[in-house]
Coordinates of C-alpha atoms and ligand atoms in Angstrom, one line a residue:
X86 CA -28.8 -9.6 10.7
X87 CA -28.4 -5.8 11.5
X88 CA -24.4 -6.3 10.6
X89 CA -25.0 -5.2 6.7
X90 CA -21.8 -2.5 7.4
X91 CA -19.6 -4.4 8.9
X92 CA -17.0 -6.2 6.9
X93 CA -15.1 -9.6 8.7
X94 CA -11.7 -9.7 6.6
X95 CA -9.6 -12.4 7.4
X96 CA -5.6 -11.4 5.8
X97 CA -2.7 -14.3 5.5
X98 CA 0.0 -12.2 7.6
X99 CA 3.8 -12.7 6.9
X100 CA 6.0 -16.0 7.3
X101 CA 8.0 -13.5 10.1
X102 CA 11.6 -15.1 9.0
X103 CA 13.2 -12.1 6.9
X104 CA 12.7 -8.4 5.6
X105 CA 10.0 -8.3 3.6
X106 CA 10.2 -7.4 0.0
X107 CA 8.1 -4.8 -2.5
X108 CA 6.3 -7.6 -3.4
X109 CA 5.0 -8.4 -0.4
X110 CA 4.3 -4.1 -0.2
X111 CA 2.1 -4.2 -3.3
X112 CA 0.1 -7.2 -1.5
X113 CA -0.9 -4.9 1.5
X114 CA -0.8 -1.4 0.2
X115 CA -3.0 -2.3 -2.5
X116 CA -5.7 -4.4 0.4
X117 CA -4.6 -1.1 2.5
X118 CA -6.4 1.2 -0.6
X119 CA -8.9 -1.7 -0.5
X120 CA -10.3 -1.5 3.2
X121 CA -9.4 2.0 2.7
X122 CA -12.3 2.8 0.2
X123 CA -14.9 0.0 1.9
X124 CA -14.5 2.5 5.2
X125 CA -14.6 5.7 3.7
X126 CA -16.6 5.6 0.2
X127 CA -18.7 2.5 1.1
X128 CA -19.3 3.1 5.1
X129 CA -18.6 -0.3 6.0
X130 CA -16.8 -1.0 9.1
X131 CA -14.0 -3.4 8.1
X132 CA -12.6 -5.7 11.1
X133 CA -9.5 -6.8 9.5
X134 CA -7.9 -10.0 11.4
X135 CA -4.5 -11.0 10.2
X136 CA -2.3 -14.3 11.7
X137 CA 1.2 -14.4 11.8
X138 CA 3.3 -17.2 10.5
X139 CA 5.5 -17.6 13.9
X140 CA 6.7 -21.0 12.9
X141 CA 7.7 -22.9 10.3
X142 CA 10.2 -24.7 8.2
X143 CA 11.7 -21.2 6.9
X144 CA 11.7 -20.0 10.3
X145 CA 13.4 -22.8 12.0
X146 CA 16.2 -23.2 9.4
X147 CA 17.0 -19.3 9.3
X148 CA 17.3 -19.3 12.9
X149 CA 19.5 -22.4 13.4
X150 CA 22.0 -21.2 10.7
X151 CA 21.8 -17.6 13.1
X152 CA 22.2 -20.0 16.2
X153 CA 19.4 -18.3 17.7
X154 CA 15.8 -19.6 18.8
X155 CA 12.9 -19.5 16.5
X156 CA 11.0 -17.7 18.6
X157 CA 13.5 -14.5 18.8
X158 CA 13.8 -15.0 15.2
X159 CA 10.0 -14.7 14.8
X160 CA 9.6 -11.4 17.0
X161 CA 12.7 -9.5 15.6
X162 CA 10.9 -9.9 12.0
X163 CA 7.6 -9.6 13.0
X164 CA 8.5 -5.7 14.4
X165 CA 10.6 -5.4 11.0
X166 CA 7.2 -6.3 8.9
X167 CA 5.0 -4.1 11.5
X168 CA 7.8 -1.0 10.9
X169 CA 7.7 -2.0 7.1
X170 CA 4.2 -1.4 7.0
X171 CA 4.0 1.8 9.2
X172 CA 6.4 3.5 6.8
X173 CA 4.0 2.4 3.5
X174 CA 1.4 3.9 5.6
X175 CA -0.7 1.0 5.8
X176 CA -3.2 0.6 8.5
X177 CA -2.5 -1.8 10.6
X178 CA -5.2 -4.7 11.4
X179 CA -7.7 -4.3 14.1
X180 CA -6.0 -7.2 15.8
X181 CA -3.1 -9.9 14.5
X182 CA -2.7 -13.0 16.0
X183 CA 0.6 -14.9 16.1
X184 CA 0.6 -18.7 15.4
X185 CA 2.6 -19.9 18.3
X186 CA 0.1 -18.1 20.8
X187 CA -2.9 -20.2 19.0
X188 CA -1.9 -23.7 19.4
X189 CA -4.7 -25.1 22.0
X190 CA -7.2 -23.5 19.5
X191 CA -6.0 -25.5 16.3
X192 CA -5.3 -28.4 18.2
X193 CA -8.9 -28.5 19.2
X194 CA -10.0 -27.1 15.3
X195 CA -7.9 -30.4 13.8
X196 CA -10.1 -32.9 16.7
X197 CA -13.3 -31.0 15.6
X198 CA -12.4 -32.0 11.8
X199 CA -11.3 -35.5 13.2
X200 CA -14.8 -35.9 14.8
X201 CA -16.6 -34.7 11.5
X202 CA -14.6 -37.7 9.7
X203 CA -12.3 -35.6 7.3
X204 CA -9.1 -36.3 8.9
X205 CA -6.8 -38.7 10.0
X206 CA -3.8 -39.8 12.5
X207 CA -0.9 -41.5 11.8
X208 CA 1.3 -44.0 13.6
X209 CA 4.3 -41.2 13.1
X210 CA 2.2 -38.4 14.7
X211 CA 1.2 -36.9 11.9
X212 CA -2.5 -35.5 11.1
X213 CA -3.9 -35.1 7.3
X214 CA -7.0 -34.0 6.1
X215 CA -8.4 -36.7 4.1
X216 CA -9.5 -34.8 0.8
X217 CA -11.4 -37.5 -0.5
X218 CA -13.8 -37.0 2.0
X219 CA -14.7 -33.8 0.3
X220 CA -15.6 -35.0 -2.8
X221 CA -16.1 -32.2 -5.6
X222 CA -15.9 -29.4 -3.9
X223 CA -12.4 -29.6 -3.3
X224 CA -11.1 -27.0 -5.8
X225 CA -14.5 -24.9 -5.8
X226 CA -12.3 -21.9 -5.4
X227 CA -9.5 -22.2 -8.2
X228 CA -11.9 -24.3 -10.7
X229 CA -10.4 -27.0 -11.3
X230 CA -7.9 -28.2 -8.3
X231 CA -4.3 -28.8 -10.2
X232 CA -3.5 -32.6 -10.5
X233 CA -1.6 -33.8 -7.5
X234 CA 2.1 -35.4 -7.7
X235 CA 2.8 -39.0 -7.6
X236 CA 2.9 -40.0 -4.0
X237 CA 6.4 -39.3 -2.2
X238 CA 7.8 -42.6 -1.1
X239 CA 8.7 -41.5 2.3
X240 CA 5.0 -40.3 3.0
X241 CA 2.6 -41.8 5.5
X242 CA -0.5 -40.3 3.6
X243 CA -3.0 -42.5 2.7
X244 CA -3.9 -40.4 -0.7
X245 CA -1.0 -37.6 -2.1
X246 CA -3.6 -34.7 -2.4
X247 CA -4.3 -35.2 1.4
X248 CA -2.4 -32.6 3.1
X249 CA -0.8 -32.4 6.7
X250 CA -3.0 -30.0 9.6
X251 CA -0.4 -31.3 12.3
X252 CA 3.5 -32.6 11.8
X253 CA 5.3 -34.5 14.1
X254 CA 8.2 -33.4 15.7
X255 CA 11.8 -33.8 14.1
X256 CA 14.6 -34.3 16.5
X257 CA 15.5 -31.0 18.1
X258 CA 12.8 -28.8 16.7
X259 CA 10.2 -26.6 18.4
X260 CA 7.3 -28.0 19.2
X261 CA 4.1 -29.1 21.5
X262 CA 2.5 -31.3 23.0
X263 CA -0.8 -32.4 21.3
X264 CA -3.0 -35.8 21.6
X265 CA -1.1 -37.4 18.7
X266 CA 2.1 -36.4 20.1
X267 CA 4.7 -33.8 19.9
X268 CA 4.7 -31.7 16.6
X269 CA 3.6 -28.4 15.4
X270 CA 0.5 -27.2 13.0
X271 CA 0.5 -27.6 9.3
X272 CA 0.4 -24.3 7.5
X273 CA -2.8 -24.4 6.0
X274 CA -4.6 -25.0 9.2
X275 CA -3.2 -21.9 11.2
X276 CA -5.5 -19.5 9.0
X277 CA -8.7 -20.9 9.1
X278 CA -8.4 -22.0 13.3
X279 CA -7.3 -17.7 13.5
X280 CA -10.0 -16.8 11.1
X281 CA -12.7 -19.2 12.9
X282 CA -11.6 -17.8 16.4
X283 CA -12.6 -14.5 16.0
X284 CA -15.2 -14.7 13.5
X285 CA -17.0 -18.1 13.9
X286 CA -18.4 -19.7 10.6
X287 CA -18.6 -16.5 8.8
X288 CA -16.4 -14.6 6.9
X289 CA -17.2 -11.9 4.3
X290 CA -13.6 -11.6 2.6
X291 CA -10.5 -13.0 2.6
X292 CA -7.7 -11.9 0.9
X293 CA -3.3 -12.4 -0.1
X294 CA -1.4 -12.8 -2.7
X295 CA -2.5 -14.4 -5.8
X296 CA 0.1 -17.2 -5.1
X297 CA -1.9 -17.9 -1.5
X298 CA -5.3 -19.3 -3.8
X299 CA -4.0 -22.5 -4.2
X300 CA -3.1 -24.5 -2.8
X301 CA -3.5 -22.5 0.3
X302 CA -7.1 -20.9 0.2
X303 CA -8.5 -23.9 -1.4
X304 CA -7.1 -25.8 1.4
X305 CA -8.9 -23.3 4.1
X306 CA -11.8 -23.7 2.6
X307 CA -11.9 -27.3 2.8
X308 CA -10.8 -26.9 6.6
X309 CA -13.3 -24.2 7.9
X310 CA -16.6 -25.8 5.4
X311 CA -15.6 -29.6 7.0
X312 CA -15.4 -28.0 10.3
X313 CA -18.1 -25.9 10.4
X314 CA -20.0 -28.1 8.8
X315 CA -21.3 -25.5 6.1
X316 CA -21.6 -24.6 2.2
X317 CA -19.8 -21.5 1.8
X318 CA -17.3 -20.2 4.4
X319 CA -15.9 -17.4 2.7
X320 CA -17.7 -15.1 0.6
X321 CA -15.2 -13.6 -1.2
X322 CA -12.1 -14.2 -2.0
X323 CA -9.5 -11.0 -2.8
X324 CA -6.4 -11.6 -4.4
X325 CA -3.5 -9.6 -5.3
X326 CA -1.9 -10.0 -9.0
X327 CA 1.9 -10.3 -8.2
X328 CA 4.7 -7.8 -9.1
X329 CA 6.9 -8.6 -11.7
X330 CA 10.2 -6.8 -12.2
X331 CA 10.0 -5.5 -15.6
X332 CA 11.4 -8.1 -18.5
X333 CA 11.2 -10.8 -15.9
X334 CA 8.3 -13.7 -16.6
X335 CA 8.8 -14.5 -12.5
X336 CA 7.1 -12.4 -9.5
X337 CA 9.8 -10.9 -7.0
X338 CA 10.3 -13.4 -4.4
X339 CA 12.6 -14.2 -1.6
X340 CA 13.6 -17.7 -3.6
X341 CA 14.5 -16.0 -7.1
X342 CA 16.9 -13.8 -5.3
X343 CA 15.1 -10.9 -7.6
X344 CA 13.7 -8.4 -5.2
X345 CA 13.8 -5.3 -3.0
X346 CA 13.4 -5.0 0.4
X347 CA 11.2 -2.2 1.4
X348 CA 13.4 -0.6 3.5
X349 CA 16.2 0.0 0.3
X350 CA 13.3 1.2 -1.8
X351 CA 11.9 3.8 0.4
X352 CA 15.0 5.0 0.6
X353 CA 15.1 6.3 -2.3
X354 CA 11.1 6.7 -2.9
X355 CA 8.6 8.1 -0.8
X356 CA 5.9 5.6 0.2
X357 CA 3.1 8.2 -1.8
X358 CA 5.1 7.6 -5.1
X359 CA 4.5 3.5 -4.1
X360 CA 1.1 3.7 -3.5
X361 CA 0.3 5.7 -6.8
X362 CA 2.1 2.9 -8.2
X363 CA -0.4 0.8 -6.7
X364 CA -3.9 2.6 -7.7
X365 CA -2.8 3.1 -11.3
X366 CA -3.5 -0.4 -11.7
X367 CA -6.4 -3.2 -10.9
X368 CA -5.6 -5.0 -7.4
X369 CA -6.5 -8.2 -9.5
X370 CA -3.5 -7.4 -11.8
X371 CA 0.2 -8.3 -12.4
X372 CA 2.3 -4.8 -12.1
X373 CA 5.4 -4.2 -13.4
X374 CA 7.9 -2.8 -11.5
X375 CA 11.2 -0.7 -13.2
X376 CA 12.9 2.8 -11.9
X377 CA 11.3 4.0 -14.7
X378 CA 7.7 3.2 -13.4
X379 CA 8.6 4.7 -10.3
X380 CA 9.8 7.7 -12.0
X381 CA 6.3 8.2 -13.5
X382 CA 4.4 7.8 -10.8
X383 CA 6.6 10.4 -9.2
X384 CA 6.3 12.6 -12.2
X385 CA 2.5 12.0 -11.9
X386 CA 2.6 12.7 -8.3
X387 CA 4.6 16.1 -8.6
X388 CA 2.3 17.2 -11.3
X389 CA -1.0 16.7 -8.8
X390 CA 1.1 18.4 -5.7
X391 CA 2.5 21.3 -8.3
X392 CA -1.8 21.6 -9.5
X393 CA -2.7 22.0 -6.0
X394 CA -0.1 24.4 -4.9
X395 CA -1.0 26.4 -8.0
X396 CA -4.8 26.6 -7.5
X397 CA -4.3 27.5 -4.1
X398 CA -2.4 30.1 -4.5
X399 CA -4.2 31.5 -7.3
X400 CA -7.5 31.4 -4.8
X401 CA -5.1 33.6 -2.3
X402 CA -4.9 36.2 -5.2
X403 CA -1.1 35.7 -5.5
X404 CA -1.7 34.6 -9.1
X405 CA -2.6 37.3 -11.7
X406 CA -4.8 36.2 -13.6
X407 CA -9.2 36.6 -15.3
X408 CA -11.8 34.1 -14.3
X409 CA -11.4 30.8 -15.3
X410 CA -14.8 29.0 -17.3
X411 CA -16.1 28.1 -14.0
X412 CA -19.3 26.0 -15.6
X413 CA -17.2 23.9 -17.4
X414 CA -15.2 23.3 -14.5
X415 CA -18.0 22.6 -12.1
X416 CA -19.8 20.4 -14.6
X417 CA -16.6 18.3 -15.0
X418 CA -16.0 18.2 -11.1
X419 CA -19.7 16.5 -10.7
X420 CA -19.0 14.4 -13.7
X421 CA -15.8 13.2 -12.4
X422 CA -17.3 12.5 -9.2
X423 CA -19.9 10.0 -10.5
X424 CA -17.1 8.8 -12.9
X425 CA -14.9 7.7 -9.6
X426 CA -17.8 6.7 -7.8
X427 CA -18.9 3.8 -10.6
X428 CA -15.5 3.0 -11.4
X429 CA -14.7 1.9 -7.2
X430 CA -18.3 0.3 -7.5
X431 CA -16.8 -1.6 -10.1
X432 CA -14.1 -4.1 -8.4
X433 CA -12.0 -1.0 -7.1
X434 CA -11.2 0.1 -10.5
X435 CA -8.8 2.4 -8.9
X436 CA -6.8 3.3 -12.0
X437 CA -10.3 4.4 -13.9
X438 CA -11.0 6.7 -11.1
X439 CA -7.1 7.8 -10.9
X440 CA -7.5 8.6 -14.8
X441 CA -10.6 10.7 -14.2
X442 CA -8.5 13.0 -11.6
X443 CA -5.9 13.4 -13.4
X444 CA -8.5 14.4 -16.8
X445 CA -9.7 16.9 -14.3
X446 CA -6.8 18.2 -13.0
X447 CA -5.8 18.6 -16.5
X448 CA -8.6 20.7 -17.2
X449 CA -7.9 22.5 -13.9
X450 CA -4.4 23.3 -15.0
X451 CA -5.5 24.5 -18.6
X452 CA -7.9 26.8 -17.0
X453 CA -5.4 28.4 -14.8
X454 CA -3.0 28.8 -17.3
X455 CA -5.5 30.8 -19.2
X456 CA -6.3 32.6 -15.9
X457 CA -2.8 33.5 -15.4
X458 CA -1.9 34.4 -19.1
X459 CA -5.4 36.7 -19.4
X460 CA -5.9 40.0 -18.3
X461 CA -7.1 40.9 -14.2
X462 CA -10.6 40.9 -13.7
X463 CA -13.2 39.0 -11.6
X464 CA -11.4 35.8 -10.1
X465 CA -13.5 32.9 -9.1
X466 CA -11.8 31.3 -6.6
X467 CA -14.6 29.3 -5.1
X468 CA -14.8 26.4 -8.2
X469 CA -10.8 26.1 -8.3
X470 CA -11.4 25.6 -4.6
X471 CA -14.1 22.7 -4.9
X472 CA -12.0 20.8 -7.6
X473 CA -8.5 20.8 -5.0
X474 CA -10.9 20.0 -2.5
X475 CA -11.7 17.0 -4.2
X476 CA -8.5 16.0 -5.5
X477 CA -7.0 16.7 -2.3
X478 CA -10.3 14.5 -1.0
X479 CA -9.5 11.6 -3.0
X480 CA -5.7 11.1 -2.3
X481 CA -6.6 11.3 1.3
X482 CA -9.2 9.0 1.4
X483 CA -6.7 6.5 -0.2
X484 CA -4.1 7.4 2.2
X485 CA -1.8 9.5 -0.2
X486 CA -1.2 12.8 0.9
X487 CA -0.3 16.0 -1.7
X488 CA 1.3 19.4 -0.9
X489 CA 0.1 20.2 2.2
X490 CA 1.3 23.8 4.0
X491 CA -0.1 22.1 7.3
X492 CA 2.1 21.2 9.8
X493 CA 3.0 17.5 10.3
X494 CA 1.2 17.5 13.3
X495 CA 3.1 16.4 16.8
X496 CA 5.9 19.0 18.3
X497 CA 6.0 22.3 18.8
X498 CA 9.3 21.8 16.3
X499 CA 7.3 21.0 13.3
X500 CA 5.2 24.5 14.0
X501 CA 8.1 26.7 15.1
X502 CA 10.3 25.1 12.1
X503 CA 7.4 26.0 9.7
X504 CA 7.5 29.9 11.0
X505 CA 11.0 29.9 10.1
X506 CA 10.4 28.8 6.8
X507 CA 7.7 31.3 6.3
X508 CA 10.5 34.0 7.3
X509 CA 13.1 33.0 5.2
X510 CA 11.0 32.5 2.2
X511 CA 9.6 36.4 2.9
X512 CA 14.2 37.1 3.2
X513 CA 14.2 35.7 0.1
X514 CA 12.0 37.5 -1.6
X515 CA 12.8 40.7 -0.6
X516 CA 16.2 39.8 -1.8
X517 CA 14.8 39.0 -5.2
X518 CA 12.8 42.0 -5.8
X519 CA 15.8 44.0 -4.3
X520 CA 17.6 42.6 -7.2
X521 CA 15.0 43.0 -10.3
X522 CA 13.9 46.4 -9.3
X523 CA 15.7 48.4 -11.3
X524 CA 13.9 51.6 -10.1
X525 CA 14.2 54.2 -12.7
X526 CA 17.8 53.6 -14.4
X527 CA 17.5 52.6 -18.5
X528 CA 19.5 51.1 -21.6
X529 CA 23.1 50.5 -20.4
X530 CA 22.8 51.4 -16.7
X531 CA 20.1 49.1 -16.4
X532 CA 21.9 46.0 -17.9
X533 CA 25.1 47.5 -15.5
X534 CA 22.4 47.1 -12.5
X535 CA 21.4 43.8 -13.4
X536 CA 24.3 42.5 -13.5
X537 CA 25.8 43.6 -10.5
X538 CA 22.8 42.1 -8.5
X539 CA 22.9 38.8 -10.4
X540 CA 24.6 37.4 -8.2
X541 CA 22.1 37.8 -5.8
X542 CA 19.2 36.1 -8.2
X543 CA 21.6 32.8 -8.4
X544 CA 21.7 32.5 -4.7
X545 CA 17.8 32.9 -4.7
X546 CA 17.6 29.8 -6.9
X547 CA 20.4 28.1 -5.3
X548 CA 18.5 28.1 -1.9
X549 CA 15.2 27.2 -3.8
X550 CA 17.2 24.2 -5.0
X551 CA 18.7 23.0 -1.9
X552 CA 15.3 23.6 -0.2
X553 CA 13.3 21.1 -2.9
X554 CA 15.8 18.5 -1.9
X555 CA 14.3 18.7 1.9
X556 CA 10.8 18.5 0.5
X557 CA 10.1 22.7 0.8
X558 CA 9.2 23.9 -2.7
X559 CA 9.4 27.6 -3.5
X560 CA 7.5 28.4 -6.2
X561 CA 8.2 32.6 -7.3
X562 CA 4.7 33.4 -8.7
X563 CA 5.6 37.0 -9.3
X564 CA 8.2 39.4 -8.4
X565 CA 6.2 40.2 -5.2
X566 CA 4.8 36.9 -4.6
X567 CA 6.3 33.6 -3.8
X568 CA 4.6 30.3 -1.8
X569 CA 5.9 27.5 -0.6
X570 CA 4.9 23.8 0.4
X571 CA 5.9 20.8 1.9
X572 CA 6.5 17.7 0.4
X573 CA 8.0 14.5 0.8
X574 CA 11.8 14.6 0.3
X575 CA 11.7 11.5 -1.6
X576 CA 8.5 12.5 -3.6
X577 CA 10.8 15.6 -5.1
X578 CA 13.5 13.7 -6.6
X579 CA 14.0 13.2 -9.8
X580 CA 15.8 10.5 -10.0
X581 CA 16.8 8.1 -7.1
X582 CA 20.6 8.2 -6.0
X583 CA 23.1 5.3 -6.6
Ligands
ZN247 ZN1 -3.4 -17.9 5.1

């Protein structure tokens, strides 16, 4: 086939009527991490097609009650989602198709299913897909397919598990023209026409929300193997485990009135602190979501940053310090390597490969303590180099950044902005060891000198205070050394306001 690295990825897209919620953000960040580590660990090139739900029941009543047209409805939401995601720092599909801009293509996807014989018209307008006409393989995907209600009495199906690929028009809603009428598409039928547009009868993976398998996917499946006339469709199906806000049975969702948009969230955490969230458990799994989950992974994510801002500064020599046991460090950098490797072999198991890190950043840490705490001698910078390297390697490849002294590129600000930090930091510390050198002076005039200049000491940690809260940390490593970093404002705080 010559196409072994190439991955077709169909993705359910958002019902554009409202802000999206963290729920919906564990979906994509943790398919982001997904087609994240098929690109970079697994050198596949993933085309990732997603379709937008421009139209539909939610959609039409949210923008009558805002006396405005579904269509505007649809777009101002749709750039709210797309902004959403930007800020999560999830990669945007190679190309997203909208609903409403796809009509002549599922009209003519419902006749093809029509002229295979698993569909029928109604005298109302209405088009089902007959599902006795797929026998047992309806409900190949979720086992067994969940017993259907009793027939609504108001229902022109001829069987209740049969479900609608085009609905009539109501009085006064949007909608087009088609050979059965005036109407609009049925829900199921938007994905697999979007899917089969781009990618024809194959499809390698598809993937949404846990919630989406049935009766959703199942219902795709049924749509795309009666069309295409085939066995399989989709080879793999993905789905998210749903977050759960901590002590609650239900997932966060728009009709419990339990969640949290994105935008409120990031607010007060920085979308790195999410998506280490995300990797420290299976995509597959339910998560649980508290402040105090957030607060560990943002305590896990400043220890990593604070690991890497020590080992590099300890490689520039502004750590005193002895060697650290470098073969023990490089035999547990190659082991954790392999270790990551199996574990993302293994379904993604992000959180085993997460673990691994942080066991060898552990070790890392250990060793520089004892390379700070021992006497000078020969430094080894190069294997303290290799595991940040790594570290700094993995994050990255996952889409999480760490302390970085690089500029945020774009600007000239960002790199005239950095220089002024550089000066300030080198005020400071000439400031600092102005007020510890005590030069020659003893006993009382000593403490005397000390205590005339503290004053000068509390500013030094006053600035190095109000700096952390704009993301700079100033870490004094001696009395003649001190280093700073970047970091995300939202990644330093300790606790989240309000
Ligand atoms: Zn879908």
């Amino acid at each position: 086939m010559g196409r072994e690295f190439a991955v077709l990825q169909y993705s359910c897209g958002p019902t554009v009527y409202d802000h999206a919620h963290l729920g919906h953000a564990c979906s994509y960040v943790r398919f982001d991490i997904l087609r994240r580590l098929l690109t970079k660990v697994f050198g596949c090139s993933v085309v990732m097609v997603m379709g937008i739900t421009d139209v539909d029941d939610k959609i039409i009543r949210r923008a009558s009650e805002m006396d405005i047209s579904p269509a505007a409805l649809a777009r101002l939401y749709e750039e709210d989602f797309k902004q959403d995601m930007a800020a999560l720092k999830v990669l945007p599909p190679t190309v997203s198709l909208r609903v409403t801009e796809t009509i002549p293509q599922i009209v003519s996807f419902i006749q093809g299913i029509m002229a295979r014989g698993h569909a029928y018209a109604t005298e109302r307008g209405n088009v089902y897909f007959d599902l006795r006409s797929r026998g047992d393989t309806y409900g190949k995907l979720v086992g067994v397919a969940p017993c259907v209600a009793a027939e609504a009495v108001d229902t022109d199906k001829r069987y209740a598990g049969d479900f609608a690929l085009w609905k009539a028009a109501k009085p006064g809603e949007v909608s087009w023209a088609s050979p059965w009428g005036r109407g609009r598409p049925g829900w199921h039928i938007e994905c697999s026409t979007i899917a089969s547009a781009v990618f024809g009868s194959q499809l390698d993976v598809h993937s949404g929300g846990i919630d989406l398998a049935f009766p959703h996917h199942e219902n795709e499946i049924a749509q795309c193997e009666a069309f295409h006339q085939c066995a399989q469709w989709g080879n793999y199906f993905l789905h998210a485990g749903h977050l759960h806000v901590k002590g609650q049975e239900q997932k966060m969702s728009k009709s419990l009135k339990n969640y949290i948009t994105i935008k409120d969230f990031l607010r007060s955490f920085s979308p790195d602190v999410f998506r280490l969230f995300c990797l420290r458990s299976s995509y597959r799994s339910a998560v649980d979501y508290s402040d105090s989950t957030m607060l560990e992974a943002g305590h896990v994510l400043r220890r990593l940053a604070s690991f890497v801002e020590d080992a590099r500064a300890y490689m520039r020599g502004q750590l005193a310090g002895g060697p650290v046991s470098e073969a023990e460090l490089w035999d547990r950098l190659s082991s954790t390597q392999r270790t990551v490797r199996t574990a993302l072999a293994d379904d993604f198991d992000t959180p085993r490969a997460v673990d691994a890190i942080l066991d060898l950043v552990h070790l890392g840490n250990r060793q520089l303590r004892v390379a700070t705490e021992g006497p000078g001698g020969p430094r080894s910078p190069a294997v303290l180099g290799a595991v940040v390297a790594y570290v700094e390697q993995f994050f990255e490849t996952v889409g999480l950044s760490l302390a970085s002294r690089q500029c945020v590129p774009g600007d000239g600000s960002a790199a005239a902005l950095h220089s002024v930090v550089d000066e300030l930091v080198r005020f400071r510390l000439k400031v600092r060891q102005f007020a510890l050198d005590t030069g020659t002076a003893t006993g009382d005039a000593r403490r005397e000198q000390l205590r005339e200049r503290q004053p000068l000491l509390d500013a030094c940690d006053a600035l190095r205070q109000d700096l952390a809260a704009r993301g700079i940390s100033i870490k004094d490593r001696s009395s003649a050394a001190s280093t700073w970093e970047l970091l995300d404002p939202r990644t330093m705080l300790q606790k989240p306001e309000g």
